[in-house]
């Protein structure tokens, strides 16, 4: 498994064909009581306090400047580790990871030492009927939200206070509620992955590319026509579980750079360099069952080589195969008003940009589509916001900083002066775009509305990759079966567990190979404490000989910093990387390259999986902030206090107002 091929791993399995569950049965109140006090929360993912203040002082963000002048502005303490699913879970529940059990994007199965998705799990129907090659479910499949703890809008619902929660991360499938919610980061594409694009080309060299997050298809032009297949989900109604697909044809104009694409039931024209807009596709399962999805086509090139990009197939909000909203009618309401829209958790196709399938301009065009959709829906929800809480989320601030940081950092290995001249303003421009969103909010709110503008973390450069499992190997904590195979295998396939004391999975987590917990554990409970402290001390002391810097600022022993009933499930150590350093691309999935530190040459060049002190988020409000060092979970307590709801003792947060 190469690099980010983990993205290709479906975590929905066959439940997409057999889901029949009702996640909304637990709540009786409607959340419809009128409230004199309202709270409007703008969640701008990844907005950095240092960049924000710089742009404000340069006069580029008038709405932020106005709010700062009339209200308050402080850095916002993020989570340990500062990964989006962890951070937003802190905010959702008012706890730290010990209370909500989300420790990373990636967890691990201790019995197999394999990575697993942290946010949700899927189970197929437990009861089935076999008829020849058919497998008919007699019970529903189930998708389970793995985040623990009660969400703030569920507390509000118990007191009949309305809330609309738009695209908040770490809420797929959506927590049971009758409030209006739509899931965000963590919502899969129709394949059950974090997003797999398809690219059709006649260029043989591109077909050989090893790409995480995409599939490249070699196609042939015969009589100015191409026949191709668009892959869909696995068909669990059949014993051999074949991949579903939709056939389509491309008719190429023999003179002009124009094609006609024929899908079942629809034909449309594309010029070179043109996007199609949303197209619905139906993946047949059995005669009475199919799965609906939506995707966009982009004709990148007609000649001399044909190149056609198709976005990841999103769940169709008008006919969702799996639950993405509460109530279930909410996505259909939005689709009826706005048409198809992005439902995949992180909609911008960063994999396509990183793999040179889309260039910078094409990526930004796609992300502009996303932002336009979000803006239209924000206007809709803001216009009808009369009571309770409205939370609205923007992902573009995070995604553009990930991909374009290299063009504002001349010390980054991927800095290119020519690209910097053309696209170096991409980050500044997205800050100005969310300033416009804030301006609309300021124009709408009244004296009885508390406005909170927040980000889950900030950003900094990702210049160097740290191979954590390689460091463990070189430090004597991880052993290989064959030394000569080092760097050739992922997923710990070359690890000798009988001589391994520690291993790393995910972006920030380090686990001990504990006896009685891991399948082949060797570390006893008596050894555990001393070994944790020893590894943490050595990690913090390590100096990279090439840069002369400490890649790791802090190594947190989780039992010292987590609180709550799920602390025992956490990694033993959370790594807090220093400014400019982050875990490598291979280490999170059990790769063990030969070098400990390597330059990051990817386009994914900005990041936040560092130490929390390096990349705090932002908190800006129209009320004075009484807390000197506010954290994400303090905002949760503040929401409850506003409505007189008792703050549960399980919450870590304290009100900021």
PDB file of N, CA, C and O in Angstrom, residues 178-235:
ATOM      1  N   UNK A 178     -33.356  15.466  15.645  1.00  0.00           N
ATOM      2  CA  UNK A 178     -34.355  16.051  14.760  1.00  0.00           C
ATOM      3  C   UNK A 178     -33.984  17.478  14.379  1.00  0.00           C
ATOM      4  O   UNK A 178     -34.733  18.142  13.666  1.00  0.00           O
ATOM      5  N   UNK A 179     -32.828  17.930  14.843  1.00  0.00           N
ATOM      6  CA  UNK A 179     -32.303  19.213  14.396  1.00  0.00           C
ATOM      7  C   UNK A 179     -31.868  19.083  12.938  1.00  0.00           C
ATOM      8  O   UNK A 179     -31.609  17.983  12.445  1.00  0.00           O
ATOM      9  N   UNK A 180     -31.753  20.219  12.247  1.00  0.00           N
ATOM     10  CA  UNK A 180     -31.256  20.184  10.874  1.00  0.00           C
ATOM     11  C   UNK A 180     -29.727  20.077  10.907  1.00  0.00           C
ATOM     12  O   UNK A 180     -29.041  21.017  11.328  1.00  0.00           O
ATOM     13  N   UNK A 181     -29.197  18.967  10.453  1.00  0.00           N
ATOM     14  CA  UNK A 181     -27.748  18.788  10.355  1.00  0.00           C
ATOM     15  C   UNK A 181     -27.414  18.108   9.035  1.00  0.00           C
ATOM     16  O   UNK A 181     -28.191  17.289   8.532  1.00  0.00           O
ATOM     17  N   UNK A 182     -26.266  18.475   8.484  1.00  0.00           N
ATOM     18  CA  UNK A 182     -25.748  17.790   7.303  1.00  0.00           C
ATOM     19  C   UNK A 182     -24.286  17.469   7.562  1.00  0.00           C
ATOM     20  O   UNK A 182     -23.533  18.314   8.060  1.00  0.00           O
ATOM     21  N   UNK A 183     -23.891  16.255   7.255  1.00  0.00           N
ATOM     22  CA  UNK A 183     -22.558  15.789   7.620  1.00  0.00           C
ATOM     23  C   UNK A 183     -21.484  16.430   6.751  1.00  0.00           C
ATOM     24  O   UNK A 183     -21.721  16.773   5.594  1.00  0.00           O
ATOM     25  N   UNK A 184     -20.289  16.572   7.303  1.00  0.00           N
ATOM     26  CA  UNK A 184     -19.167  17.178   6.596  1.00  0.00           C
ATOM     27  C   UNK A 184     -17.994  16.226   6.491  1.00  0.00           C
ATOM     28  O   UNK A 184     -18.137  15.079   6.044  1.00  0.00           O
ATOM     29  N   UNK A 185     -16.803  16.681   6.896  1.00  0.00           N
ATOM     30  CA  UNK A 185     -15.605  15.858   6.803  1.00  0.00           C
ATOM     31  C   UNK A 185     -15.842  14.484   7.434  1.00  0.00           C
ATOM     32  O   UNK A 185     -16.347  14.373   8.539  1.00  0.00           O
ATOM     33  N   UNK A 186     -15.451  13.445   6.716  1.00  0.00           N
ATOM     34  CA  UNK A 186     -15.737  12.071   7.122  1.00  0.00           C
ATOM     35  C   UNK A 186     -16.822  11.432   6.279  1.00  0.00           C
ATOM     36  O   UNK A 186     -16.958  10.206   6.263  1.00  0.00           O
ATOM     37  N   UNK A 187     -17.600  12.248   5.553  1.00  0.00           N
ATOM     38  CA  UNK A 187     -18.626  11.711   4.656  1.00  0.00           C
ATOM     39  C   UNK A 187     -17.944  11.144   3.411  1.00  0.00           C
ATOM     40  O   UNK A 187     -17.168  11.841   2.757  1.00  0.00           O
ATOM     41  N   UNK A 188     -18.214   9.897   3.065  1.00  0.00           N
ATOM     42  CA  UNK A 188     -17.494   9.268   1.954  1.00  0.00           C
ATOM     43  C   UNK A 188     -18.086   9.624   0.597  1.00  0.00           C
ATOM     44  O   UNK A 188     -19.144  10.252   0.490  1.00  0.00           O
ATOM     45  N   UNK A 189     -17.378   9.195  -0.436  1.00  0.00           N
ATOM     46  CA  UNK A 189     -17.968   9.219  -1.771  1.00  0.00           C
ATOM     47  C   UNK A 189     -18.833   7.975  -1.936  1.00  0.00           C
ATOM     48  O   UNK A 189     -19.015   7.192  -0.996  1.00  0.00           O
ATOM     49  N   UNK A 190     -19.346   7.741  -3.142  1.00  0.00           N
ATOM     50  CA  UNK A 190     -20.270   6.628  -3.359  1.00  0.00           C
ATOM     51  C   UNK A 190     -19.565   5.278  -3.244  1.00  0.00           C
ATOM     52  O   UNK A 190     -20.197   4.239  -3.017  1.00  0.00           O
ATOM     53  N   UNK A 191     -18.231   5.278  -3.376  1.00  0.00           N
ATOM     54  CA  UNK A 191     -17.465   4.036  -3.240  1.00  0.00           C
ATOM     55  C   UNK A 191     -17.209   3.687  -1.785  1.00  0.00           C
ATOM     56  O   UNK A 191     -16.734   2.603  -1.473  1.00  0.00           O
ATOM     57  N   UNK A 192     -17.483   4.636  -0.877  1.00  0.00           N
ATOM     58  CA  UNK A 192     -17.172   4.411   0.521  1.00  0.00           C
ATOM     59  C   UNK A 192     -15.763   4.823   0.882  1.00  0.00           C
ATOM     60  O   UNK A 192     -15.225   4.398   1.894  1.00  0.00           O
ATOM     61  N   UNK A 193     -15.129   5.662   0.086  1.00  0.00           N
ATOM     62  CA  UNK A 193     -13.774   6.117   0.371  1.00  0.00           C
ATOM     63  C   UNK A 193     -13.788   7.626   0.616  1.00  0.00           C
ATOM     64  O   UNK A 193     -14.801   8.299   0.422  1.00  0.00           O
ATOM     65  N   UNK A 194     -12.629   8.165   0.980  1.00  0.00           N
ATOM     66  CA  UNK A 194     -12.522   9.612   1.161  1.00  0.00           C
ATOM     67  C   UNK A 194     -12.445  10.351  -0.171  1.00  0.00           C
ATOM     68  O   UNK A 194     -12.318  11.565  -0.201  1.00  0.00           O
ATOM     69  N   UNK A 195     -12.543   9.632  -1.286  1.00  0.00           N
ATOM     70  CA  UNK A 195     -12.609  10.292  -2.582  1.00  0.00           C
ATOM     71  C   UNK A 195     -11.685   9.691  -3.612  1.00  0.00           C
ATOM     72  O   UNK A 195     -10.476   9.829  -3.526  1.00  0.00           O
ATOM     73  N   UNK A 196     -12.254   9.005  -4.598  1.00  0.00           N
ATOM     74  CA  UNK A 196     -11.483   8.416  -5.694  1.00  0.00           C
ATOM     75  C   UNK A 196     -11.957   9.040  -7.007  1.00  0.00           C
ATOM     76  O   UNK A 196     -13.089   8.830  -7.443  1.00  0.00           O
ATOM     77  N   UNK A 197     -11.071   9.826  -7.652  1.00  0.00           N
ATOM     78  CA  UNK A 197     -11.405  10.366  -8.965  1.00  0.00           C
ATOM     79  C   UNK A 197     -11.069   9.331 -10.039  1.00  0.00           C
ATOM     80  O   UNK A 197     -10.363   8.344  -9.799  1.00  0.00           O
ATOM     81  N   UNK A 198     -11.554   9.563 -11.257  1.00  0.00           N
ATOM     82  CA  UNK A 198     -11.222   8.726 -12.409  1.00  0.00           C
ATOM     83  C   UNK A 198     -10.662   9.611 -13.516  1.00  0.00           C
ATOM     84  O   UNK A 198     -11.165  10.715 -13.753  1.00  0.00           O
ATOM     85  N   UNK A 199      -9.616   9.114 -14.172  1.00  0.00           N
ATOM     86  CA  UNK A 199      -8.949   9.877 -15.222  1.00  0.00           C
ATOM     87  C   UNK A 199      -8.763   8.973 -16.427  1.00  0.00           C
ATOM     88  O   UNK A 199      -8.170   7.889 -16.319  1.00  0.00           O
ATOM     89  N   UNK A 200      -9.280   9.408 -17.567  1.00  0.00           N
ATOM     90  CA  UNK A 200      -9.264   8.617 -18.791  1.00  0.00           C
ATOM     91  C   UNK A 200      -8.302   9.281 -19.773  1.00  0.00           C
ATOM     92  O   UNK A 200      -8.444  10.464 -20.093  1.00  0.00           O
ATOM     93  N   UNK A 201      -7.323   8.511 -20.243  1.00  0.00           N
ATOM     94  CA  UNK A 201      -6.289   9.096 -21.087  1.00  0.00           C
ATOM     95  C   UNK A 201      -5.754   8.086 -22.089  1.00  0.00           C
ATOM     96  O   UNK A 201      -5.784   6.873 -21.849  1.00  0.00           O
ATOM     97  N   UNK A 202      -5.264   8.613 -23.204  1.00  0.00           N
ATOM     98  CA  UNK A 202      -4.580   7.774 -24.196  1.00  0.00           C
ATOM     99  C   UNK A 202      -3.071   7.776 -23.976  1.00  0.00           C
ATOM    100  O   UNK A 202      -2.345   7.116 -24.717  1.00  0.00           O
ATOM    101  N   UNK A 203      -2.596   8.503 -22.955  1.00  0.00           N
ATOM    102  CA  UNK A 203      -1.160   8.606 -22.685  1.00  0.00           C
ATOM    103  C   UNK A 203      -0.715   7.436 -21.812  1.00  0.00           C
ATOM    104  O   UNK A 203      -1.093   7.350 -20.643  1.00  0.00           O
ATOM    105  N   UNK A 204       0.091   6.550 -22.371  1.00  0.00           N
ATOM    106  CA  UNK A 204       0.495   5.346 -21.645  1.00  0.00           C
ATOM    107  C   UNK A 204       1.289   5.684 -20.391  1.00  0.00           C
ATOM    108  O   UNK A 204       1.169   5.021 -19.358  1.00  0.00           O
ATOM    109  N   UNK A 205       2.122   6.727 -20.439  1.00  0.00           N
ATOM    110  CA  UNK A 205       2.961   7.071 -19.288  1.00  0.00           C
ATOM    111  C   UNK A 205       2.115   7.441 -18.078  1.00  0.00           C
ATOM    112  O   UNK A 205       2.461   7.105 -16.941  1.00  0.00           O
ATOM    113  N   UNK A 206       0.993   8.111 -18.298  1.00  0.00           N
ATOM    114  CA  UNK A 206       0.140   8.508 -17.185  1.00  0.00           C
ATOM    115  C   UNK A 206      -0.576   7.303 -16.581  1.00  0.00           C
ATOM    116  O   UNK A 206      -0.866   7.282 -15.390  1.00  0.00           O
ATOM    117  N   UNK A 207      -0.841   6.296 -17.407  1.00  0.00           N
ATOM    118  CA  UNK A 207      -1.508   5.106 -16.899  1.00  0.00           C
ATOM    119  C   UNK A 207      -0.620   4.372 -15.896  1.00  0.00           C
ATOM    120  O   UNK A 207      -1.093   3.706 -14.980  1.00  0.00           O
ATOM    121  N   UNK A 208       0.689   4.533 -16.039  1.00  0.00           N
ATOM    122  CA  UNK A 208       1.616   3.833 -15.154  1.00  0.00           C
ATOM    123  C   UNK A 208       1.786   4.524 -13.807  1.00  0.00           C
ATOM    124  O   UNK A 208       2.437   3.997 -12.910  1.00  0.00           O
ATOM    125  N   UNK A 209       1.229   5.721 -13.641  1.00  0.00           N
ATOM    126  CA  UNK A 209       1.397   6.455 -12.393  1.00  0.00           C
ATOM    127  C   UNK A 209       0.794   5.697 -11.218  1.00  0.00           C
ATOM    128  O   UNK A 209      -0.252   5.062 -11.331  1.00  0.00           O
ATOM    129  N   UNK A 210       1.487   5.787 -10.084  1.00  0.00           N
ATOM    130  CA  UNK A 210       0.973   5.216  -8.843  1.00  0.00           C
ATOM    131  C   UNK A 210       0.312   6.354  -8.075  1.00  0.00           C
ATOM    132  O   UNK A 210       0.985   7.227  -7.546  1.00  0.00           O
ATOM    133  N   UNK A 211      -1.000   6.372  -8.033  1.00  0.00           N
ATOM    134  CA  UNK A 211      -1.729   7.514  -7.492  1.00  0.00           C
ATOM    135  C   UNK A 211      -2.609   7.069  -6.331  1.00  0.00           C
ATOM    136  O   UNK A 211      -3.400   6.143  -6.455  1.00  0.00           O
ATOM    137  N   UNK A 212      -2.468   7.761  -5.206  1.00  0.00           N
ATOM    138  CA  UNK A 212      -3.411   7.591  -4.118  1.00  0.00           C
ATOM    139  C   UNK A 212      -4.581   8.529  -4.325  1.00  0.00           C
ATOM    140  O   UNK A 212      -4.399   9.707  -4.632  1.00  0.00           O
ATOM    141  N   UNK A 213      -5.803   8.039  -4.169  1.00  0.00           N
ATOM    142  CA  UNK A 213      -6.971   8.892  -4.331  1.00  0.00           C
ATOM    143  C   UNK A 213      -7.497   8.982  -5.750  1.00  0.00           C
ATOM    144  O   UNK A 213      -8.344   9.832  -6.045  1.00  0.00           O
ATOM    145  N   UNK A 214      -7.001   8.133  -6.661  1.00  0.00           N
ATOM    146  CA  UNK A 214      -7.489   8.198  -8.037  1.00  0.00           C
ATOM    147  C   UNK A 214      -7.204   6.930  -8.811  1.00  0.00           C
ATOM    148  O   UNK A 214      -6.335   6.137  -8.442  1.00  0.00           O
ATOM    149  N   UNK A 215      -7.952   6.743  -9.893  1.00  0.00           N
ATOM    150  CA  UNK A 215      -7.738   5.617 -10.799  1.00  0.00           C
ATOM    151  C   UNK A 215      -7.542   6.156 -12.211  1.00  0.00           C
ATOM    152  O   UNK A 215      -8.312   7.013 -12.667  1.00  0.00           O
ATOM    153  N   UNK A 216      -6.514   5.659 -12.884  1.00  0.00           N
ATOM    154  CA  UNK A 216      -6.228   6.088 -14.248  1.00  0.00           C
ATOM    155  C   UNK A 216      -6.588   4.958 -15.207  1.00  0.00           C
ATOM    156  O   UNK A 216      -6.183   3.808 -15.009  1.00  0.00           O
ATOM    157  N   UNK A 217      -7.354   5.303 -16.232  1.00  0.00           N
ATOM    158  CA  UNK A 217      -7.844   4.313 -17.188  1.00  0.00           C
ATOM    159  C   UNK A 217      -7.252   4.596 -18.568  1.00  0.00           C
ATOM    160  O   UNK A 217      -7.348   5.719 -19.073  1.00  0.00           O
ATOM    161  N   UNK A 218      -6.664   3.581 -19.159  1.00  0.00           N
ATOM    162  CA  UNK A 218      -6.160   3.695 -20.521  1.00  0.00           C
ATOM    163  C   UNK A 218      -7.326   3.507 -21.498  1.00  0.00           C
ATOM    164  O   UNK A 218      -8.057   2.513 -21.419  1.00  0.00           O
ATOM    165  N   UNK A 219      -7.535   4.473 -22.377  1.00  0.00           N
ATOM    166  CA  UNK A 219      -8.635   4.386 -23.342  1.00  0.00           C
ATOM    167  C   UNK A 219      -8.071   4.495 -24.758  1.00  0.00           C
ATOM    168  O   UNK A 219      -6.946   4.965 -24.972  1.00  0.00           O
ATOM    169  N   UNK A 220      -8.873   4.044 -25.730  1.00  0.00           N
ATOM    170  CA  UNK A 220      -8.441   4.009 -27.126  1.00  0.00           C
ATOM    171  C   UNK A 220      -9.485   4.715 -27.995  1.00  0.00           C
ATOM    172  O   UNK A 220     -10.692   4.533 -27.808  1.00  0.00           O
ATOM    173  N   UNK A 221      -9.000   5.505 -28.940  1.00  0.00           N
ATOM    174  CA  UNK A 221      -9.886   6.206 -29.868  1.00  0.00           C
ATOM    175  C   UNK A 221     -10.056   5.346 -31.118  1.00  0.00           C
ATOM    176  O   UNK A 221      -9.087   5.070 -31.830  1.00  0.00           O
ATOM    177  N   UNK A 222     -11.263   4.916 -31.366  1.00  0.00           N
ATOM    178  CA  UNK A 222     -11.568   4.113 -32.547  1.00  0.00           C
ATOM    179  C   UNK A 222     -12.713   4.795 -33.286  1.00  0.00           C
ATOM    180  O   UNK A 222     -13.836   4.898 -32.772  1.00  0.00           O
ATOM    181  N   UNK A 223     -12.396   5.277 -34.486  1.00  0.00           N
ATOM    182  CA  UNK A 223     -13.412   5.982 -35.263  1.00  0.00           C
ATOM    183  C   UNK A 223     -13.928   7.225 -34.557  1.00  0.00           C
ATOM    184  O   UNK A 223     -15.145   7.453 -34.512  1.00  0.00           O
ATOM    185  N   UNK A 224     -13.008   8.003 -33.972  1.00  0.00           N
ATOM    186  CA  UNK A 224     -13.362   9.224 -33.236  1.00  0.00           C
ATOM    187  C   UNK A 224     -14.323   8.955 -32.077  1.00  0.00           C
ATOM    188  O   UNK A 224     -15.117   9.822 -31.693  1.00  0.00           O
ATOM    189  N   UNK A 225     -14.226   7.779 -31.506  1.00  0.00           N
ATOM    190  CA  UNK A 225     -15.103   7.435 -30.388  1.00  0.00           C
ATOM    191  C   UNK A 225     -14.323   6.665 -29.325  1.00  0.00           C
ATOM    192  O   UNK A 225     -13.441   5.859 -29.636  1.00  0.00           O
ATOM    193  N   UNK A 226     -14.649   6.924 -28.065  1.00  0.00           N
ATOM    194  CA  UNK A 226     -14.061   6.216 -26.924  1.00  0.00           C
ATOM    195  C   UNK A 226     -15.189   5.571 -26.139  1.00  0.00           C
ATOM    196  O   UNK A 226     -16.221   6.203 -25.878  1.00  0.00           O
ATOM    197  N   UNK A 227     -14.999   4.318 -25.765  1.00  0.00           N
ATOM    198  CA  UNK A 227     -15.935   3.640 -24.869  1.00  0.00           C
ATOM    199  C   UNK A 227     -15.238   3.420 -23.531  1.00  0.00           C
ATOM    200  O   UNK A 227     -14.084   2.969 -23.495  1.00  0.00           O
ATOM    201  N   UNK A 228     -15.930   3.753 -22.437  1.00  0.00           N
ATOM    202  CA  UNK A 228     -15.294   3.673 -21.118  1.00  0.00           C
ATOM    203  C   UNK A 228     -16.330   3.301 -20.064  1.00  0.00           C
ATOM    204  O   UNK A 228     -17.539   3.288 -20.327  1.00  0.00           O
ATOM    205  N   UNK A 229     -15.832   3.000 -18.863  1.00  0.00           N
ATOM    206  CA  UNK A 229     -16.687   2.632 -17.735  1.00  0.00           C
ATOM    207  C   UNK A 229     -16.362   3.546 -16.560  1.00  0.00           C
ATOM    208  O   UNK A 229     -15.199   3.839 -16.287  1.00  0.00           O
ATOM    209  N   UNK A 230     -17.401   3.967 -15.861  1.00  0.00           N
ATOM    210  CA  UNK A 230     -17.245   4.731 -14.627  1.00  0.00           C
ATOM    211  C   UNK A 230     -17.516   3.786 -13.454  1.00  0.00           C
ATOM    212  O   UNK A 230     -18.639   3.308 -13.291  1.00  0.00           O
ATOM    213  N   UNK A 231     -16.505   3.472 -12.640  1.00  0.00           N
ATOM    214  CA  UNK A 231     -16.691   2.502 -11.560  1.00  0.00           C
ATOM    215  C   UNK A 231     -17.620   3.025 -10.465  1.00  0.00           C
ATOM    216  O   UNK A 231     -17.628   4.218 -10.148  1.00  0.00           O
ATOM    217  N   UNK A 232     -18.377   2.094  -9.905  1.00  0.00           N
ATOM    218  CA  UNK A 232     -19.272   2.407  -8.799  1.00  0.00           C
ATOM    219  C   UNK A 232     -18.997   1.513  -7.610  1.00  0.00           C
ATOM    220  O   UNK A 232     -17.948   0.867  -7.530  1.00  0.00           O
ATOM    221  N   UNK A 233     -19.919   1.450  -6.667  1.00  0.00           N
ATOM    222  CA  UNK A 233     -19.705   0.658  -5.453  1.00  0.00           C
ATOM    223  C   UNK A 233     -19.748  -0.844  -5.722  1.00  0.00           C
ATOM    224  O   UNK A 233     -20.251  -1.297  -6.756  1.00  0.00           O
ATOM    225  N   UNK A 234     -19.211  -1.592  -4.802  1.00  0.00           N
ATOM    226  CA  UNK A 234     -19.289  -3.059  -4.862  1.00  0.00           C
ATOM    227  C   UNK A 234     -20.752  -3.494  -4.746  1.00  0.00           C
ATOM    228  O   UNK A 234     -21.530  -2.940  -3.963  1.00  0.00           O
ATOM    229  N   UNK A 235     -21.126  -4.490  -5.531  1.00  0.00           N
ATOM    230  CA  UNK A 235     -22.497  -4.998  -5.511  1.00  0.00           C
ATOM    231  C   UNK A 235     -22.589  -6.156  -4.519  1.00  0.00           C
ATOM    232  O   UNK A 235     -22.291  -7.303  -4.849  1.00  0.00           O
TER     233      UNK A 235
END
